[in-house]
GROMACS .gro file of N, CA, C and O in nm:
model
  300
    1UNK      N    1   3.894   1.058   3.193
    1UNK     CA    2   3.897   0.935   3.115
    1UNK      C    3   3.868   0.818   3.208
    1UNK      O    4   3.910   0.829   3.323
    2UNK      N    5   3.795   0.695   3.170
    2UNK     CA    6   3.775   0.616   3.247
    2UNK      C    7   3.856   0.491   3.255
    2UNK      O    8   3.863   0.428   3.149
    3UNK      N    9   3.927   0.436   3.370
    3UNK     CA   10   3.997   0.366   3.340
    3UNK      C   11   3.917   0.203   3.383
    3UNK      O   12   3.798   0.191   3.409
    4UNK      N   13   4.030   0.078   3.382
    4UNK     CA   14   3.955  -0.043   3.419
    4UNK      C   15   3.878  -0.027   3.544
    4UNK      O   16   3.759  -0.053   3.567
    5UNK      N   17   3.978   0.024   3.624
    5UNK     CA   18   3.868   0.026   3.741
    5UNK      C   19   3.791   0.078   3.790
    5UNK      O   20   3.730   0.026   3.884
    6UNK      N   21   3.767   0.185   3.751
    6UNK     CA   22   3.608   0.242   3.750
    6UNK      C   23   3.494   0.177   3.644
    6UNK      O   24   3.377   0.160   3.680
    7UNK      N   25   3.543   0.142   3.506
    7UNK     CA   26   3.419   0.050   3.464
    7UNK      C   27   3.405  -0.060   3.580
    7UNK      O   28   3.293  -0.085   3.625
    8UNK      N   29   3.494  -0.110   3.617
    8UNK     CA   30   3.459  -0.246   3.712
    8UNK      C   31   3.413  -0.233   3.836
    8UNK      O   32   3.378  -0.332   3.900
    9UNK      N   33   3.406  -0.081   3.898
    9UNK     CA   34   3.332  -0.022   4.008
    9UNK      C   35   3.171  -0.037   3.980
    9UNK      O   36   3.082  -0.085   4.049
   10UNK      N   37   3.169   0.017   3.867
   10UNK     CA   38   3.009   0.046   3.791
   10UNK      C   39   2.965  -0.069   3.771
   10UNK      O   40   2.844  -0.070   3.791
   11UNK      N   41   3.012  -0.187   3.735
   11UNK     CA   42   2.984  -0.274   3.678
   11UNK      C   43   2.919  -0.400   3.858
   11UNK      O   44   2.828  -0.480   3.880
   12UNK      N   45   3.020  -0.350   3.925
   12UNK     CA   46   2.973  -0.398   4.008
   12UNK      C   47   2.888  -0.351   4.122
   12UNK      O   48   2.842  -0.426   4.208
   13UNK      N   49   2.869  -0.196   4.114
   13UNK     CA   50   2.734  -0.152   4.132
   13UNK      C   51   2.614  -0.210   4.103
   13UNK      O   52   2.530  -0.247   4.184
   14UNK      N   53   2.610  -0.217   3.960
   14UNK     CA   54   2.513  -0.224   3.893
   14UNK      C   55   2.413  -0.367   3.890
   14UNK      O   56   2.295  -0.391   3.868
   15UNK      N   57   2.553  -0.456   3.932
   15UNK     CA   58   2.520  -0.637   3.974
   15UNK      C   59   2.450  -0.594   4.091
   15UNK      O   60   2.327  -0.606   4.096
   16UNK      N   61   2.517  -0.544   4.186
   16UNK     CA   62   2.471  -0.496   4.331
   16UNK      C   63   2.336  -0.463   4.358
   16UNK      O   64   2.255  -0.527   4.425
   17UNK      N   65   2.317  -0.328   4.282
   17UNK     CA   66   2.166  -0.309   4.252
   17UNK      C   67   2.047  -0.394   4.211
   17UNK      O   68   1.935  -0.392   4.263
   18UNK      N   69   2.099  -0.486   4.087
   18UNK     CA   70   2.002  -0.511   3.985
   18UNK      C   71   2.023  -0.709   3.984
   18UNK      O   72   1.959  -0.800   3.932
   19UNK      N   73   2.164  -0.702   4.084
   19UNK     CA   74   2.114  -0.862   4.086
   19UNK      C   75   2.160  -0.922   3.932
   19UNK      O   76   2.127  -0.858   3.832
   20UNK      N   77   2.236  -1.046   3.921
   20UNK     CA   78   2.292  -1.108   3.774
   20UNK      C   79   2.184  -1.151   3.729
   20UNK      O   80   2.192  -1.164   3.607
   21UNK      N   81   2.049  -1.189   3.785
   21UNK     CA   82   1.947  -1.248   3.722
   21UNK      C   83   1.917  -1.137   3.617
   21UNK      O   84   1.936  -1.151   3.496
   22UNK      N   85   1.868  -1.025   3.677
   22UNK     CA   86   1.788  -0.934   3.579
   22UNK      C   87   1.916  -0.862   3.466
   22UNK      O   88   1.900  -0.852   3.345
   23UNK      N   89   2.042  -0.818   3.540
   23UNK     CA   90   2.117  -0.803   3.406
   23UNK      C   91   2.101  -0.895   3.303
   23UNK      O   92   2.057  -0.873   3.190
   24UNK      N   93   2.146  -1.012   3.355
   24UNK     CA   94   2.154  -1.105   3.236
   24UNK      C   95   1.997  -1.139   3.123
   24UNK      O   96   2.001  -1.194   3.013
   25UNK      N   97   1.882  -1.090   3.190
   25UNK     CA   98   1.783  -1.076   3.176
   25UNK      C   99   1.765  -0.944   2.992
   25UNK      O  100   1.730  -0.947   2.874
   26UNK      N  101   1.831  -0.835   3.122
   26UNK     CA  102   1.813  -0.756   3.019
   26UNK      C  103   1.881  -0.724   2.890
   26UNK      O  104   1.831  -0.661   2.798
   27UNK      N  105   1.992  -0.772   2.893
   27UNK     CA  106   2.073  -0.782   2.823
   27UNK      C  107   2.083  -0.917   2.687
   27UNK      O  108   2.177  -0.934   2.609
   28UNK      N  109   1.967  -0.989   2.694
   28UNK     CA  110   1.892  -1.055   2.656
   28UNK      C  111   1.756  -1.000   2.591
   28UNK      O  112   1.689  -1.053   2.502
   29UNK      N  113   1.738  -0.902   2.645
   29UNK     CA  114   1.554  -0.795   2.549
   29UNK      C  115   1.665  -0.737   2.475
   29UNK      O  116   1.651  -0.726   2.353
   30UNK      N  117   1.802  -0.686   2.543
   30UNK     CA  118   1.835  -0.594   2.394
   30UNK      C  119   1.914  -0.651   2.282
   30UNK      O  120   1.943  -0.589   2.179
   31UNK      N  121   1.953  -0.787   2.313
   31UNK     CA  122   1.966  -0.831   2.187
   31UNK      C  123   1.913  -0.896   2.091
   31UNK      O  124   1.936  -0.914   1.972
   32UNK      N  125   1.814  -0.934   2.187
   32UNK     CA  126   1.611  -0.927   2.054
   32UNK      C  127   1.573  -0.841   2.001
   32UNK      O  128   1.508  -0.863   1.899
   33UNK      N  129   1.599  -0.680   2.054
   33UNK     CA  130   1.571  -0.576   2.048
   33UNK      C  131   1.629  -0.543   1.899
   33UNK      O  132   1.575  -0.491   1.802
   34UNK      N  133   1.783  -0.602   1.923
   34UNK     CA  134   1.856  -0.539   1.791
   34UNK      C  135   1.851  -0.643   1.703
   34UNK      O  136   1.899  -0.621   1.592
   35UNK      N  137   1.798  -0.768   1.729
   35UNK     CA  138   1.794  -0.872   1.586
   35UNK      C  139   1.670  -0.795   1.515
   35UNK      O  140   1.657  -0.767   1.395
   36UNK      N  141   1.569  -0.766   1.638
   36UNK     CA  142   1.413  -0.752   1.565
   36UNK      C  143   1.455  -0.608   1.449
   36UNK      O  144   1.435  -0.588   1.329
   37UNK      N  145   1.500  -0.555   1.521
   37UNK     CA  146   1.573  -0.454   1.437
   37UNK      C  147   1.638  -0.449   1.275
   37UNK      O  148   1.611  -0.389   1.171
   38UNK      N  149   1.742  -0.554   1.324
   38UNK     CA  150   1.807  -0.597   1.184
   38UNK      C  151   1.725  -0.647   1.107
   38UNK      O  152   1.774  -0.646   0.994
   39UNK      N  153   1.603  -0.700   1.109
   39UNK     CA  154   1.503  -0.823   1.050
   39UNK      C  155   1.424  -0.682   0.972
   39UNK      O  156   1.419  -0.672   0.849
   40UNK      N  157   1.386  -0.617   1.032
   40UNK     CA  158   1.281  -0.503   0.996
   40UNK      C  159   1.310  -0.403   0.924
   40UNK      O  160   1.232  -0.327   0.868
   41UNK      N  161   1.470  -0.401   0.925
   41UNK     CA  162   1.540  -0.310   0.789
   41UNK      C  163   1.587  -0.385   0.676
   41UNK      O  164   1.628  -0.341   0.569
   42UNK      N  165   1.574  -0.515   0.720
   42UNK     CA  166   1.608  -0.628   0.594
   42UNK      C  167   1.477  -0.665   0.514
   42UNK      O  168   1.483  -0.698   0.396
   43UNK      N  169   1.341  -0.658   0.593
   43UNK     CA  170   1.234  -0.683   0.551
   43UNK      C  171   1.154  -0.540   0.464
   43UNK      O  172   1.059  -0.553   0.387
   44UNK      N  173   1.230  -0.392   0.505
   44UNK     CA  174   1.212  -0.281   0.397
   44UNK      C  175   1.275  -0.301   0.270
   44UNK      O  176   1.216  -0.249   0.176
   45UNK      N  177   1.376  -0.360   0.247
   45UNK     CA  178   1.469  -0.372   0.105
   45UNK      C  179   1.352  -0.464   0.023
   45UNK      O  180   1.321  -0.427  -0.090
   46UNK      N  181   1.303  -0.554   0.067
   46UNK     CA  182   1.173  -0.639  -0.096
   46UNK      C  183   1.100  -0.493  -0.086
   46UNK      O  184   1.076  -0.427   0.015
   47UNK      N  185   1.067  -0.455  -0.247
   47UNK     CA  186   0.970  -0.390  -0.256
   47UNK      C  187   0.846  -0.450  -0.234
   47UNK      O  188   0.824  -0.564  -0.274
   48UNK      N  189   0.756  -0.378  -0.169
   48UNK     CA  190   0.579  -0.397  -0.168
   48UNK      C  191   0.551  -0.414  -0.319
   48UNK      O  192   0.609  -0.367  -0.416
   49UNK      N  193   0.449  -0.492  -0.309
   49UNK     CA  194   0.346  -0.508  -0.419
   49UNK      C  195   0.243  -0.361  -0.453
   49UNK      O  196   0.193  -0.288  -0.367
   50UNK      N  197   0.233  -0.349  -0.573
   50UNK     CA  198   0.157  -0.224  -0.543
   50UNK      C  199   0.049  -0.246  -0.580
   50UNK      O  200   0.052  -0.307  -0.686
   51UNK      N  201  -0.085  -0.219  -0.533
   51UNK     CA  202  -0.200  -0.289  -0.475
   51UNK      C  203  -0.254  -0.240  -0.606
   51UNK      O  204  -0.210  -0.135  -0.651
   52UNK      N  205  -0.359  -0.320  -0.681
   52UNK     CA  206  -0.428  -0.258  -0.775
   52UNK      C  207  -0.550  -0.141  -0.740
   52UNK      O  208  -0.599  -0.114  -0.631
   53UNK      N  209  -0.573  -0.098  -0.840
   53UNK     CA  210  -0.670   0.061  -0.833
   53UNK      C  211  -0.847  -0.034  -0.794
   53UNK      O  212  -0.902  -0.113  -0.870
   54UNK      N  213  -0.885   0.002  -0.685
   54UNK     CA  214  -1.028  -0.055  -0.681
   54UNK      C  215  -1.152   0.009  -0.757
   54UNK      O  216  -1.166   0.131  -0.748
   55UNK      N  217  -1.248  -0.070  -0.836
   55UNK     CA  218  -1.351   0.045  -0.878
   55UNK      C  219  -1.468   0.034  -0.817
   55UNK      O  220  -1.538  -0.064  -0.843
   56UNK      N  221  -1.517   0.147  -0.711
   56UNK     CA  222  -1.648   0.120  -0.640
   56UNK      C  223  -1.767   0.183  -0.728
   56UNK      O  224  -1.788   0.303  -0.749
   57UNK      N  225  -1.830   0.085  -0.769
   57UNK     CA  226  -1.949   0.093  -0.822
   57UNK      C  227  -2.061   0.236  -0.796
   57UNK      O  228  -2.139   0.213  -0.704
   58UNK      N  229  -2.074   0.334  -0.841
   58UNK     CA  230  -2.162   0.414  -0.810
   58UNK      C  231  -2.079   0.555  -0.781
   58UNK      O  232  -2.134   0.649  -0.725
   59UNK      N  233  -1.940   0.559  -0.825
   59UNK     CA  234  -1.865   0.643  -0.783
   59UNK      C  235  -1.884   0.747  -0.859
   59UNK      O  236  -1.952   0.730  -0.960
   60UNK      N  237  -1.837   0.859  -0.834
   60UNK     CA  238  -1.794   1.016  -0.865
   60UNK      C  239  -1.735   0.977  -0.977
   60UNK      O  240  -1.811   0.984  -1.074
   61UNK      N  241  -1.594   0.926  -1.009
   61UNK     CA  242  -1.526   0.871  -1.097
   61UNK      C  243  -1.590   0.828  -1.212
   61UNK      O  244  -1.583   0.879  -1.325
   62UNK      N  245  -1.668   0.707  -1.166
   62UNK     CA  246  -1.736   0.598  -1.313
   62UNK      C  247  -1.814   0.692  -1.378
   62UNK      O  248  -1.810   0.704  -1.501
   63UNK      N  249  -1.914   0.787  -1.275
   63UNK     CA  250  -1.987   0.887  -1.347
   63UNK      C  251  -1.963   0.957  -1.451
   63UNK      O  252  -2.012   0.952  -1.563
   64UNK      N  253  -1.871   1.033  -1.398
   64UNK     CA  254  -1.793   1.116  -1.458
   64UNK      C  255  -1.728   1.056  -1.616
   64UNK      O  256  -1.755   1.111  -1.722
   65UNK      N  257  -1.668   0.975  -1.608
   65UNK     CA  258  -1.686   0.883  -1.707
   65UNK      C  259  -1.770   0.815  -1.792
   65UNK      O  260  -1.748   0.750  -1.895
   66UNK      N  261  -1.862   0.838  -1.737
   66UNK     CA  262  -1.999   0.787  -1.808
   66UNK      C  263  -2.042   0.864  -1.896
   66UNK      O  264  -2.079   0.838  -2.011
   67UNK      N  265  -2.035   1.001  -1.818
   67UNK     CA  266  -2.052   1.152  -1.895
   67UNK      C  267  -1.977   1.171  -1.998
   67UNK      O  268  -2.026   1.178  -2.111
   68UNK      N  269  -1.839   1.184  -1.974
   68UNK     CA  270  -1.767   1.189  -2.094
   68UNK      C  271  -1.786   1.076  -2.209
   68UNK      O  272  -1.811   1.114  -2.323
   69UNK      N  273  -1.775   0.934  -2.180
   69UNK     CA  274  -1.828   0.878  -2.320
   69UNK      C  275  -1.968   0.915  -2.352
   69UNK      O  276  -1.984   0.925  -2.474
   70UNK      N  277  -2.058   0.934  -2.291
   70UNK     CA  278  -2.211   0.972  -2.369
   70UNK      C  279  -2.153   1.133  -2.430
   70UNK      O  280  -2.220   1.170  -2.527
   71UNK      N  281  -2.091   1.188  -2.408
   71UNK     CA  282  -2.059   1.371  -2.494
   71UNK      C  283  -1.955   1.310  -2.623
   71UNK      O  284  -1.932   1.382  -2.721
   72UNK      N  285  -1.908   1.200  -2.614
   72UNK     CA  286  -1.781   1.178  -2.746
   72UNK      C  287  -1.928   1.107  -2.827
   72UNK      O  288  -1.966   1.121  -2.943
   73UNK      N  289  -1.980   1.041  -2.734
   73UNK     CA  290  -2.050   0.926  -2.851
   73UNK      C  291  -2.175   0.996  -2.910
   73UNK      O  292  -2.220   0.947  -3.013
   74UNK      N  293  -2.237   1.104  -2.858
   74UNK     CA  294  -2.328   1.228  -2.935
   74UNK      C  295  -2.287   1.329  -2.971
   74UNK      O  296  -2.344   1.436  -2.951
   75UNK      N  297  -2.166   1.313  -3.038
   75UNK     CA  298  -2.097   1.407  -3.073
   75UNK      C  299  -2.053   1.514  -3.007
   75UNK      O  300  -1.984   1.597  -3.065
   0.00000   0.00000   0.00000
């Protein structure tokens, strides 16, 4: 189990190593990290718009359709 003073061993390793500039640094990306986060699961809840059906001119589709009303409309 870890007690105070081994987090505060680590802790001051870790200054040691990495210097208060860049902790404080990083510890700063990860709490952009987790707003950008929160923003991007708040921004899934609006539903999307659902895009209308496009009709490209000359298609397989329209054809096909074309066919079937010329077979209803000659009986």
């Amino acid at each position: 189990m870890l007690s105070w003073t081994h987090i505060l061993v680590v802790v001051a390793v870790v200054v040691l190593l990495f210097g208060r500039g860049k902790v404080s640094d990083l510890m700063g990306d990860v709490a952009k990290g987790i707003k950008s986060f929160k923003k991007g699961l708040a921004d899934d809840d609006v539903p999307a718009a659902k895009p209308e059906p496009r009709i490209i001119e000359g298609s397989a589709t329209q054809e096909a359709d074309a066919r079937a009303k010329d077979k209803t409309a000659n009986g």
